[in-house]
Structure formats: structure tokens, C-alpha cells
CSV table of C-alpha atoms and ligand atoms in Angstrom, one decimal:
chain,number,residue,atom,x,y,z
A,1,UNK,CA,201.2,-114.1,2.7
A,2,UNK,CA,202.6,-113.9,-0.7
A,3,UNK,CA,200.4,-114.4,-3.5
A,4,UNK,CA,200.6,-113.9,-7.6
A,5,UNK,CA,197.6,-112.2,-8.6
A,6,UNK,CA,197.1,-112.0,-12.7
A,7,UNK,CA,194.8,-108.9,-13.9
A,8,UNK,CA,192.7,-109.1,-16.9
A,9,UNK,CA,191.6,-105.7,-17.2
A,10,UNK,CA,190.0,-106.2,-20.6
A,11,UNK,CA,187.9,-103.3,-22.4
A,12,UNK,CA,185.5,-100.6,-21.7
A,13,UNK,CA,185.2,-99.9,-18.1
A,14,UNK,CA,187.2,-102.7,-17.2
A,15,UNK,CA,190.5,-101.3,-16.8
A,16,UNK,CA,189.0,-98.7,-14.7
A,17,UNK,CA,187.5,-101.0,-12.0
A,18,UNK,CA,190.6,-103.5,-12.3
A,19,UNK,CA,192.8,-100.3,-11.3
A,20,UNK,CA,190.4,-99.6,-8.3
A,21,UNK,CA,190.5,-103.1,-7.0
A,22,UNK,CA,194.1,-103.2,-7.2
A,23,UNK,CA,194.5,-100.3,-5.0
A,24,UNK,CA,192.2,-102.1,-2.6
A,25,UNK,CA,194.2,-105.2,-2.6
A,26,UNK,CA,197.3,-102.8,-2.2
A,27,UNK,CA,195.6,-101.5,0.9
A,28,UNK,CA,195.1,-105.0,2.3
A,29,UNK,CA,198.3,-105.9,1.4
A,30,UNK,CA,199.7,-102.8,3.4
A,31,UNK,CA,197.1,-103.2,6.4
A,32,UNK,CA,197.5,-107.1,7.1
A,33,UNK,CA,201.4,-107.3,6.1
A,34,UNK,CA,200.8,-109.5,2.8
A,35,UNK,CA,202.7,-108.8,-0.5
A,36,UNK,CA,200.9,-109.3,-3.7
A,37,UNK,CA,202.7,-109.5,-7.0
A,38,UNK,CA,200.5,-108.5,-10.0
A,39,UNK,CA,201.0,-109.4,-13.8
A,40,UNK,CA,198.6,-107.7,-16.1
A,41,UNK,CA,197.8,-109.5,-19.3
A,42,UNK,CA,195.6,-108.7,-22.3
A,43,UNK,CA,192.1,-110.4,-23.4
A,44,UNK,CA,189.0,-109.5,-25.1
A,45,UNK,CA,188.9,-106.7,-27.5
A,46,UNK,CA,192.0,-105.3,-26.1
A,47,UNK,CA,193.8,-108.7,-27.2
A,48,UNK,CA,192.2,-108.9,-30.6
A,49,UNK,CA,193.8,-105.4,-31.2
A,50,UNK,CA,196.9,-106.2,-29.9
A,51,UNK,CA,197.2,-110.0,-31.0
A,52,UNK,CA,194.4,-110.5,-33.2
A,53,UNK,CA,192.9,-113.3,-31.1
A,54,UNK,CA,190.5,-112.4,-27.7
A,55,UNK,CA,192.7,-115.0,-25.5
A,56,UNK,CA,196.3,-115.2,-26.5
A,57,UNK,CA,198.2,-118.3,-25.4
A,58,UNK,CA,200.6,-116.3,-23.0
A,59,UNK,CA,197.4,-114.9,-21.2
A,60,UNK,CA,196.1,-118.4,-20.6
A,61,UNK,CA,199.2,-119.9,-19.5
A,62,UNK,CA,200.0,-116.6,-17.1
A,63,UNK,CA,196.6,-117.5,-15.6
A,64,UNK,CA,197.2,-121.2,-15.4
A,65,UNK,CA,200.5,-119.9,-13.2
A,66,UNK,CA,198.8,-117.7,-10.9
A,67,UNK,CA,197.4,-118.2,-7.5
A,68,UNK,CA,194.2,-116.3,-8.5
A,69,UNK,CA,192.8,-114.0,-11.5
A,70,UNK,CA,191.0,-110.5,-11.8
A,71,UNK,CA,189.4,-109.7,-14.7
A,72,UNK,CA,187.1,-106.7,-15.7
A,73,UNK,CA,185.0,-107.1,-18.6
A,74,UNK,CA,185.4,-107.6,-22.1
A,75,UNK,CA,183.3,-106.8,-25.5
A,76,UNK,CA,182.3,-103.3,-27.1
A,77,UNK,CA,180.7,-102.3,-30.3
A,78,UNK,CA,184.2,-101.7,-32.1
A,79,UNK,CA,184.5,-105.5,-32.0
A,80,UNK,CA,180.6,-106.5,-32.9
A,81,UNK,CA,181.0,-107.1,-36.7
A,82,UNK,CA,184.2,-109.5,-36.0
A,83,UNK,CA,183.7,-113.1,-37.0
A,84,UNK,CA,182.5,-115.5,-34.0
A,85,UNK,CA,185.9,-116.9,-33.2
A,86,UNK,CA,187.6,-113.9,-33.0
A,87,UNK,CA,185.0,-111.9,-30.8
A,88,UNK,CA,186.1,-110.8,-27.2
A,89,UNK,CA,183.1,-112.7,-25.7
A,90,UNK,CA,185.2,-115.8,-27.0
A,91,UNK,CA,188.2,-115.1,-25.0
A,92,UNK,CA,185.9,-115.1,-22.1
A,93,UNK,CA,184.4,-118.5,-22.5
A,94,UNK,CA,187.9,-120.1,-23.9
A,95,UNK,CA,189.2,-118.7,-20.7
A,96,UNK,CA,186.5,-120.2,-18.3
A,97,UNK,CA,186.9,-123.5,-20.1
A,98,UNK,CA,191.2,-123.5,-20.3
A,99,UNK,CA,190.8,-122.9,-16.5
A,100,UNK,CA,188.4,-125.7,-16.0
A,101,UNK,CA,186.3,-123.3,-13.6
A,102,UNK,CA,182.8,-125.2,-13.9
A,103,UNK,CA,181.3,-123.2,-11.1
A,104,UNK,CA,180.1,-119.5,-10.9
A,105,UNK,CA,179.3,-118.3,-7.5
A,106,UNK,CA,177.4,-115.2,-7.7
A,107,UNK,CA,176.3,-113.4,-4.3
A,108,UNK,CA,173.6,-111.2,-4.2
A,109,UNK,CA,173.2,-109.2,-1.2
A,110,UNK,CA,170.9,-106.1,-1.1
A,111,UNK,CA,173.4,-104.2,1.5
A,112,UNK,CA,171.3,-102.0,4.1
A,113,UNK,CA,172.6,-98.6,2.2
A,114,UNK,CA,171.5,-99.6,-0.7
A,115,UNK,CA,167.8,-100.9,0.0
A,116,UNK,CA,166.0,-97.7,-1.1
A,117,UNK,CA,168.0,-97.9,-4.3
A,118,UNK,CA,166.3,-101.3,-5.6
A,119,UNK,CA,163.4,-100.8,-8.1
A,120,UNK,CA,161.7,-102.9,-5.6
A,121,UNK,CA,160.3,-101.7,-2.2
A,122,UNK,CA,162.7,-101.4,0.5
A,123,UNK,CA,160.6,-104.1,2.6
A,124,UNK,CA,160.5,-106.6,-0.1
A,125,UNK,CA,164.6,-106.6,-0.5
A,126,UNK,CA,165.4,-106.0,3.1
A,127,UNK,CA,167.5,-109.4,4.1
A,128,UNK,CA,168.0,-110.4,0.8
A,129,UNK,CA,171.4,-112.1,1.1
A,130,UNK,CA,171.7,-115.5,-1.2
A,131,UNK,CA,174.3,-117.0,-3.6
A,132,UNK,CA,173.6,-118.1,-7.1
A,133,UNK,CA,175.8,-121.2,-8.3
A,134,UNK,CA,175.8,-121.2,-12.0
A,135,UNK,CA,177.1,-123.9,-14.2
A,136,UNK,CA,179.5,-122.2,-16.3
A,137,UNK,CA,181.6,-124.7,-18.8
A,138,UNK,CA,178.7,-126.8,-19.9
A,139,UNK,CA,175.1,-126.6,-20.9
A,140,UNK,CA,174.2,-124.5,-24.3
A,141,UNK,CA,177.0,-122.1,-24.5
A,142,UNK,CA,179.2,-124.7,-25.4
A,143,UNK,CA,176.9,-127.5,-26.9
A,144,UNK,CA,177.2,-128.1,-30.7
A,145,UNK,CA,175.9,-125.4,-33.0
A,146,UNK,CA,175.3,-124.5,-36.3
A,147,UNK,CA,175.9,-120.8,-37.2
A,148,UNK,CA,173.0,-119.4,-40.1
A,149,UNK,CA,173.5,-121.0,-43.4
A,150,UNK,CA,172.0,-120.3,-46.8
A,151,UNK,CA,168.9,-121.9,-45.7
A,152,UNK,CA,168.4,-119.5,-43.0
A,153,UNK,CA,168.9,-122.3,-40.6
A,154,UNK,CA,171.0,-122.1,-37.2
A,155,UNK,CA,170.9,-124.1,-33.9
A,156,UNK,CA,172.3,-124.3,-30.3
A,157,UNK,CA,172.2,-127.4,-28.2
A,158,UNK,CA,172.0,-128.0,-24.4
A,159,UNK,CA,173.5,-130.6,-23.2
A,160,UNK,CA,174.5,-132.0,-19.8
A,161,UNK,CA,176.1,-134.9,-18.6
A,162,UNK,CA,175.9,-137.1,-15.2
A,163,UNK,CA,179.3,-136.0,-13.8
A,164,UNK,CA,178.9,-132.3,-14.8
A,165,UNK,CA,175.7,-131.9,-12.6
A,166,UNK,CA,177.4,-134.0,-9.8
A,167,UNK,CA,179.9,-131.7,-9.2
A,168,UNK,CA,178.2,-128.7,-9.4
A,169,UNK,CA,175.5,-130.0,-7.2
A,170,UNK,CA,178.2,-131.1,-4.5
A,171,UNK,CA,179.7,-127.4,-4.8
A,172,UNK,CA,176.3,-126.0,-4.2
A,173,UNK,CA,175.3,-128.3,-1.3
A,174,UNK,CA,178.8,-128.0,0.4
A,175,UNK,CA,178.2,-124.1,0.3
A,176,UNK,CA,174.4,-124.6,1.4
A,177,UNK,CA,175.9,-126.4,4.3
A,178,UNK,CA,178.5,-123.8,5.5
A,179,UNK,CA,175.3,-121.3,5.1
A,180,UNK,CA,171.5,-121.9,6.3
A,181,UNK,CA,171.2,-124.8,4.8
A,182,UNK,CA,168.7,-124.6,1.9
A,183,UNK,CA,169.1,-124.9,-1.8
A,184,UNK,CA,166.7,-124.4,-4.7
A,185,UNK,CA,168.1,-125.9,-7.6
A,186,UNK,CA,166.3,-124.2,-11.0
A,187,UNK,CA,165.5,-125.9,-14.3
A,188,UNK,CA,163.0,-126.5,-16.9
A,189,UNK,CA,162.4,-130.1,-16.3
A,190,UNK,CA,158.5,-129.7,-17.9
A,191,UNK,CA,160.4,-129.2,-21.5
A,192,UNK,CA,163.9,-129.8,-21.6
A,193,UNK,CA,165.7,-133.5,-21.6
A,194,UNK,CA,168.9,-131.8,-19.9
A,195,UNK,CA,166.6,-130.3,-17.5
A,196,UNK,CA,165.0,-133.7,-16.4
A,197,UNK,CA,168.6,-135.2,-16.5
A,198,UNK,CA,169.6,-132.3,-14.2
A,199,UNK,CA,166.8,-132.7,-11.6
A,200,UNK,CA,167.2,-136.4,-11.2
A,201,UNK,CA,170.9,-136.4,-10.4
A,202,UNK,CA,170.7,-133.2,-8.2
A,203,UNK,CA,168.2,-135.4,-6.1
A,204,UNK,CA,170.3,-138.4,-6.2
A,205,UNK,CA,173.3,-136.4,-4.6
A,206,UNK,CA,171.4,-134.4,-2.0
A,207,UNK,CA,169.6,-137.3,-1.0
A,208,UNK,CA,172.7,-139.8,-0.7
A,209,UNK,CA,175.1,-137.2,0.4
A,210,UNK,CA,173.5,-134.3,2.0
A,211,UNK,CA,170.6,-135.1,4.0
A,212,UNK,CA,170.7,-132.3,6.3
A,213,UNK,CA,170.4,-129.8,3.1
A,214,UNK,CA,166.7,-129.0,2.3
A,215,UNK,CA,166.4,-129.3,-1.4
A,216,UNK,CA,163.4,-127.4,-3.5
A,217,UNK,CA,163.4,-127.6,-7.3
A,218,UNK,CA,162.0,-124.7,-9.0
A,219,UNK,CA,161.3,-124.1,-12.9
A,220,UNK,CA,163.1,-121.0,-14.3
A,221,UNK,CA,160.2,-119.2,-15.2
A,222,UNK,CA,158.5,-119.3,-11.3
A,223,UNK,CA,161.9,-118.6,-10.4
A,224,UNK,CA,161.9,-115.5,-12.3
A,225,UNK,CA,158.9,-114.5,-10.7
A,226,UNK,CA,160.2,-115.3,-7.1
A,227,UNK,CA,162.8,-113.7,-7.6
A,228,UNK,CA,161.1,-110.3,-7.6
A,229,UNK,CA,158.4,-111.6,-5.2
A,230,UNK,CA,160.3,-113.1,-2.2
A,231,UNK,CA,163.9,-112.5,-3.2
A,232,UNK,CA,164.8,-112.8,0.9
A,233,UNK,CA,163.6,-116.4,0.9
A,234,UNK,CA,166.5,-117.7,-0.7
A,235,UNK,CA,169.8,-119.0,0.4
A,236,UNK,CA,171.7,-120.9,-2.0
A,237,UNK,CA,170.2,-121.1,-5.9
A,238,UNK,CA,171.9,-123.8,-8.0
A,239,UNK,CA,171.3,-123.4,-12.1
A,240,UNK,CA,172.6,-124.4,-15.5
A,241,UNK,CA,174.6,-122.1,-17.4
A,242,UNK,CA,172.0,-120.0,-19.3
A,243,UNK,CA,169.4,-120.1,-16.8
A,244,UNK,CA,172.0,-118.4,-14.1
A,245,UNK,CA,173.2,-116.0,-16.9
A,246,UNK,CA,169.6,-114.8,-17.1
A,247,UNK,CA,168.6,-115.0,-13.4
A,248,UNK,CA,171.6,-113.0,-12.1
A,249,UNK,CA,171.3,-110.1,-14.0
A,250,UNK,CA,167.6,-110.1,-12.6
A,251,UNK,CA,168.9,-110.8,-9.3
A,252,UNK,CA,171.7,-107.7,-10.0
A,253,UNK,CA,168.5,-105.4,-10.5
A,254,UNK,CA,167.4,-106.0,-6.7
A,255,UNK,CA,170.6,-104.4,-5.4
A,256,UNK,CA,169.8,-101.2,-7.8
A,257,UNK,CA,173.0,-101.4,-9.9
A,258,UNK,CA,174.9,-104.1,-12.0
A,259,UNK,CA,177.7,-102.4,-10.5
A,260,UNK,CA,177.7,-103.8,-7.2
A,261,UNK,CA,177.7,-107.7,-7.7
A,262,UNK,CA,181.1,-109.7,-7.7
A,263,UNK,CA,181.5,-113.3,-8.8
A,264,UNK,CA,183.8,-116.1,-8.3
A,265,UNK,CA,184.3,-119.0,-10.6
A,266,UNK,CA,185.6,-121.9,-9.2
A,267,UNK,CA,187.0,-125.5,-10.4
A,268,UNK,CA,189.1,-128.8,-9.1
A,269,UNK,CA,192.8,-126.9,-9.8
A,270,UNK,CA,194.4,-125.6,-6.5
A,271,UNK,CA,197.1,-123.0,-6.4
A,272,UNK,CA,200.3,-123.1,-4.2
A,273,UNK,CA,198.2,-122.3,-1.0
A,274,UNK,CA,195.9,-125.3,-1.4
A,275,UNK,CA,193.0,-123.3,-2.4
A,276,UNK,CA,190.8,-123.0,-5.5
A,277,UNK,CA,193.0,-121.2,-8.1
A,278,UNK,CA,189.9,-118.8,-9.2
A,279,UNK,CA,188.9,-116.6,-11.5
A,280,UNK,CA,187.1,-113.4,-10.1
A,281,UNK,CA,185.2,-111.0,-12.1
A,282,UNK,CA,182.3,-108.4,-12.0
A,283,UNK,CA,179.1,-109.7,-13.4
A,284,UNK,CA,178.7,-106.5,-15.4
A,285,UNK,CA,180.0,-106.1,-18.9
A,286,UNK,CA,182.0,-103.6,-20.2
A,287,UNK,CA,179.8,-100.8,-20.4
A,288,UNK,CA,180.8,-99.2,-23.2
A,289,UNK,CA,178.3,-96.0,-23.0
A,290,UNK,CA,180.6,-94.9,-19.7
A,291,UNK,CA,183.8,-96.1,-20.6
A,292,UNK,CA,186.3,-93.3,-19.8
A,293,UNK,CA,184.3,-91.2,-18.0
A,294,UNK,CA,185.1,-91.8,-14.1
A,295,UNK,CA,181.2,-93.0,-13.9
A,296,UNK,CA,181.9,-96.6,-13.5
A,297,UNK,CA,181.0,-98.1,-9.6
A,298,UNK,CA,183.9,-99.9,-9.1
A,299,UNK,CA,182.1,-102.1,-6.1
A,300,UNK,CA,181.6,-104.9,-8.4
A,301,UNK,CA,185.3,-105.3,-8.9
A,302,UNK,CA,186.4,-104.4,-5.4
A,303,UNK,CA,183.9,-106.9,-4.2
A,304,UNK,CA,185.5,-109.5,-6.5
A,305,UNK,CA,188.9,-109.0,-4.8
A,306,UNK,CA,187.2,-109.7,-1.5
A,307,UNK,CA,185.6,-112.8,-2.9
A,308,UNK,CA,189.5,-113.7,-4.5
A,309,UNK,CA,190.8,-113.1,-0.9
A,310,UNK,CA,188.4,-115.6,0.7
A,311,UNK,CA,188.2,-118.4,-1.5
A,312,UNK,CA,191.7,-118.5,-3.3
A,313,UNK,CA,193.8,-117.2,-0.5
A,314,UNK,CA,192.0,-118.2,2.3
A,315,UNK,CA,191.7,-115.0,4.2
A,316,UNK,CA,188.6,-114.5,5.5
A,317,UNK,CA,189.6,-111.2,7.7
A,318,UNK,CA,190.8,-109.7,5.3
A,319,UNK,CA,187.7,-110.3,2.4
A,320,UNK,CA,185.0,-108.9,5.2
A,321,UNK,CA,187.5,-105.9,5.8
A,322,UNK,CA,187.2,-105.0,1.9
A,323,UNK,CA,183.4,-105.6,2.2
A,324,UNK,CA,182.9,-103.4,5.4
A,325,UNK,CA,184.9,-100.8,4.0
A,326,UNK,CA,182.6,-100.7,1.1
A,327,UNK,CA,179.6,-100.8,3.0
A,328,UNK,CA,181.4,-98.1,5.1
A,329,UNK,CA,181.7,-96.0,2.0
A,330,UNK,CA,178.0,-96.3,0.8
A,331,UNK,CA,177.0,-95.8,4.8
A,332,UNK,CA,179.3,-92.2,4.6
A,333,UNK,CA,176.9,-91.4,1.5
A,334,UNK,CA,179.3,-92.0,-1.1
A,335,UNK,CA,177.5,-93.6,-4.3
A,336,UNK,CA,178.6,-93.6,-7.7
A,337,UNK,CA,176.2,-92.0,-10.4
A,338,UNK,CA,174.3,-95.6,-11.0
A,339,UNK,CA,173.5,-95.6,-7.5
A,340,UNK,CA,173.7,-91.7,-6.7
A,341,UNK,CA,169.9,-89.8,-5.7
A,342,UNK,CA,170.9,-87.1,-7.9
A,343,UNK,CA,173.6,-86.9,-10.7
A,344,UNK,CA,175.7,-83.6,-9.1
A,345,UNK,CA,175.8,-85.7,-5.6
A,346,UNK,CA,177.3,-88.8,-7.6
A,347,UNK,CA,181.1,-90.0,-6.2
A,348,UNK,CA,183.6,-90.7,-9.3
A,349,UNK,CA,185.2,-93.8,-9.5
A,350,UNK,CA,188.3,-92.5,-8.1
A,351,UNK,CA,186.6,-90.9,-5.0
A,352,UNK,CA,184.6,-94.0,-4.4
A,353,UNK,CA,188.1,-96.0,-4.2
A,354,UNK,CA,190.0,-93.5,-2.2
A,355,UNK,CA,186.9,-93.6,0.1
A,356,UNK,CA,187.4,-97.4,0.3
A,357,UNK,CA,191.3,-97.3,0.6
A,358,UNK,CA,190.6,-94.7,3.4
A,359,UNK,CA,188.3,-97.1,5.2
A,360,UNK,CA,190.5,-99.9,4.9
A,361,UNK,CA,193.6,-97.8,6.4
A,362,UNK,CA,191.4,-97.1,9.4
B,401,NAD,P1,177.1,-104.0,-19.4
B,401,NAD,O1,177.1,-104.7,-18.3
B,401,NAD,O2,178.2,-103.7,-20.0
B,401,NAD,O3,176.1,-102.8,-19.5
B,401,NAD,C1,174.5,-102.5,-19.1
B,401,NAD,C2,174.2,-101.4,-18.3
B,401,NAD,O4,174.7,-101.0,-17.1
B,401,NAD,C3,174.8,-100.3,-18.9
B,401,NAD,O5,173.9,-99.0,-19.2
B,401,NAD,C4,176.0,-99.8,-18.3
B,401,NAD,O6,176.5,-98.4,-18.3
B,401,NAD,C5,175.5,-99.8,-16.7
B,401,NAD,N1,177.0,-100.4,-16.2
B,401,NAD,C6,177.6,-101.9,-16.1
B,401,NAD,N2,178.5,-102.0,-15.2
B,401,NAD,C7,178.8,-100.5,-14.4
B,401,NAD,C8,179.3,-100.1,-13.7
B,401,NAD,N3,180.3,-101.0,-12.9
B,401,NAD,N4,178.8,-99.0,-13.0
B,401,NAD,C9,177.8,-98.4,-13.4
B,401,NAD,N5,177.4,-98.8,-14.3
B,401,NAD,C10,177.4,-99.7,-14.9
B,401,NAD,O7,175.8,-104.9,-20.6
B,401,NAD,P2,175.7,-104.4,-22.5
B,401,NAD,O8,175.7,-103.1,-22.1
B,401,NAD,O9,174.6,-105.5,-22.4
B,401,NAD,O10,177.3,-105.0,-22.9
B,401,NAD,C11,178.0,-104.1,-23.0
B,401,NAD,C12,179.4,-105.2,-23.8
B,401,NAD,O11,179.9,-105.6,-22.6
B,401,NAD,C13,178.8,-105.7,-24.8
B,401,NAD,O12,180.4,-106.0,-25.7
B,401,NAD,C14,178.9,-107.3,-23.7
B,401,NAD,O13,179.0,-108.4,-24.6
B,401,NAD,C15,179.7,-107.3,-23.1
B,401,NAD,N6,179.7,-108.0,-21.7
B,401,NAD,C16,180.8,-108.6,-21.2
B,401,NAD,C17,180.4,-109.3,-20.0
B,401,NAD,C18,181.8,-109.6,-19.3
B,401,NAD,O14,182.9,-109.5,-19.7
B,401,NAD,N7,181.7,-110.9,-18.2
B,401,NAD,C19,179.5,-109.6,-19.4
B,401,NAD,C20,178.5,-108.9,-20.0
B,401,NAD,C21,178.4,-108.3,-21.3
């Protein structure tokens, strides 16, 4: 296969982890006989510095023309005092919206070698393997808002429409059908009108179109607790934009480090291969505290590349090979500083990546 992949390294540790993921994709190409052409474009603070805006039109156009997009992270203290429209995070929201990627899939897997790195007891996290499906282009992050005014008032609005909830419910139910057939939909229906609509629509879609999928509804506060009490009980978790943002960071802690969690953002658009043209990114931020020091854990970016192979290129065997190579690297005792038992034993970003590439070549 030949694929056109756009790389958006972004800020902080973004360029380091994207360089690692690129090396791994090159190793996949060599082993399986594929070719990729990569094009790199600025986003976030890097784009503000170079072109005065966080999502230059040429970056969005390049992403629209790609088979898939792999992004590092955006943001950092250098840009925190900019007006809201120019902030790096605005570029990311505009990219998700511009690509129409309304669904964010966040697999949460506690890989066996990481079980004793979790802040929870190993027996509690054993077998944790679920996917959070987060609505990504609606809700409070995109609703009408009012910046703080002279009267000291500011507000945001959580708004959902029936078609927005229907399409994400179908995507999550399709995924549940391919997995263990269990879907938990998370909302705040006891308080929020938008959540009551969400719950009604999810119930209707599942009852009418997916009778074989077992559906449960859970309030977001109870879910926050259950993620710690019985994380192995979940299969597919469906939720709105802001709830998903918060719950997935909590879920990330189960694995011991934010640096291990990949994500895939999918929409209706198809690429030249007939698969969704996805946006793939680690869930962590730009980690300015460790940028440029070789301390970043590249596994979330590398596992995001595996999701890219699976969802946008239909290359399941290649995706699994990448996941197995990361697993083998951990099994061999190579952990970056965020997961190493003692700092002096830690593998650098480059050393970890070399081990993954070597495992793929075997
Ligand atoms: P963060 O995810 O960047 O970092 C949180 C903590 O986790 C830090 O201690 C960091 O060192 C550590 N960490 C994160 N990724 C790591 C990795 N791969 N390897 C090792 N350690 C890792 O979150 P933050 O500190 O709240 O935000 C920093 C900046 O990133 C902010 O400007 C924020 O707006 C931005 N941000 C961007 C995204 C994104 O691009 N998707 C997501 C979240 C935050």
C-alpha cells in the first residue's frame, strides 16, 4: 500500500514523540512492503510563531488531502497570555471541527507489564481493556460562550442536537458489537437538559438498531468512582465532549502514565483507500516541563500510529505488530522515566523507540 500521511508535531514534546512514531511507521513499511509519503505542517504555538495563527489554512488543507493525520500536542506557557482566538489549543479545536472528526476513540488498556506501575493495586487493574468514545465536535467546548466582561460575568453552553447524538451513539454501538457487546453511556441527566436529550436518543438508537448490545446509563459522578473501583468491568464507554475529556485523563492514570494512551478521531470523511480519514494523537499534552530532555514517553504516539494503521489504512496485522513491539519493549524492562521504577534505570525516548523498531524488525 502507498499512503499519504500528514504529520503535525506541534509544541513541547510533540516533535519528539512524532519523530518516534515516524520511525516506527518507517519500520512497518520496511517489514510489510508498504510506502508512505510524509508531509509535515505547523500547528499550535509553532504555527503562531511562524505564521501568526494556530491553524494556518495550508495546514488544514493538507490534512483534508491526506489519508490520515498524526498529531503530537499543542500549547505551552509561552502562548498562555495570547487572546483566546490565537491560543494553540484553538488550533486543535479548529482542526477537529475542520476535519469533521466527531468521534474520539480512546482505548484504555493496562498492558500486563504496566500493572504494577498503576497507582491502583495490580489485581484491580488486571484485565482493564475498554474504549472511551468521546463526542468531539459538540457540547460545551463548541457551544455559545461569553468571555468575562466588565460586570465580571462569563458563561459557556452545553448544547447537543439529536443528529449529533445519533451518529456518535451508532459509532459506539458498532464498536461494542465488534468487541464484547457492552455499552455504558455516561451523562448528567439528573441535572442537565442536554444530558436528558442524550440519554433519550442513545436509548432509542440502541433499542431500534442494536438490540444485541447491552446498554447501561451511568451518571458522570458515579462513573468517575467506578473507573477506580471496578475499571475491568467496562467494554465501550460513550460520553459527551467535556465528560470524556475529564474521564479519559482519569482512565489514563490507571495505566500509570498519560504517556501510554493513544487516540483516534474519526468522522464521516473517507480517504482514497475507502477508510475514515482519521486524526491520530496521544491524549497527553505538550508536557513543557520535560520537553527537549529525552524524557518523553513516545508509546502514546507510537500506539496512535498503530490506530492509524488499523482505522485509516485497514492494516490490522501491521497495527497489531506495532502494539506487540511496544509490549515486547516493556516486557524487556525498557521503561521511560514516567514509568521506570528508579530514575537511573529509565530508557530515553530515543532508546525506547530503537527497541520498538528492533522488535518490529524481528
Ligand atoms: P500534559 O499532558 O502536557 O502533562 C501532564 C503531566 O504528564 C506532566 O507532568 C508531563 O510531564 C507528563 N506527561 C505528559 N505526557 C507525557 C509523556 N508522553 N511522557 C512522559 N510524561 C508525560 O498536561 P498539562 O501539563 O496540563 O498541559 C501542558 C500543555 O499542553 C498546556 O499548554 C495544555 O493546554 C496543553 N495540552 C494539549 C493537549 C493536546 O495537544 N491534545 C492536551 C492536553 C494539554
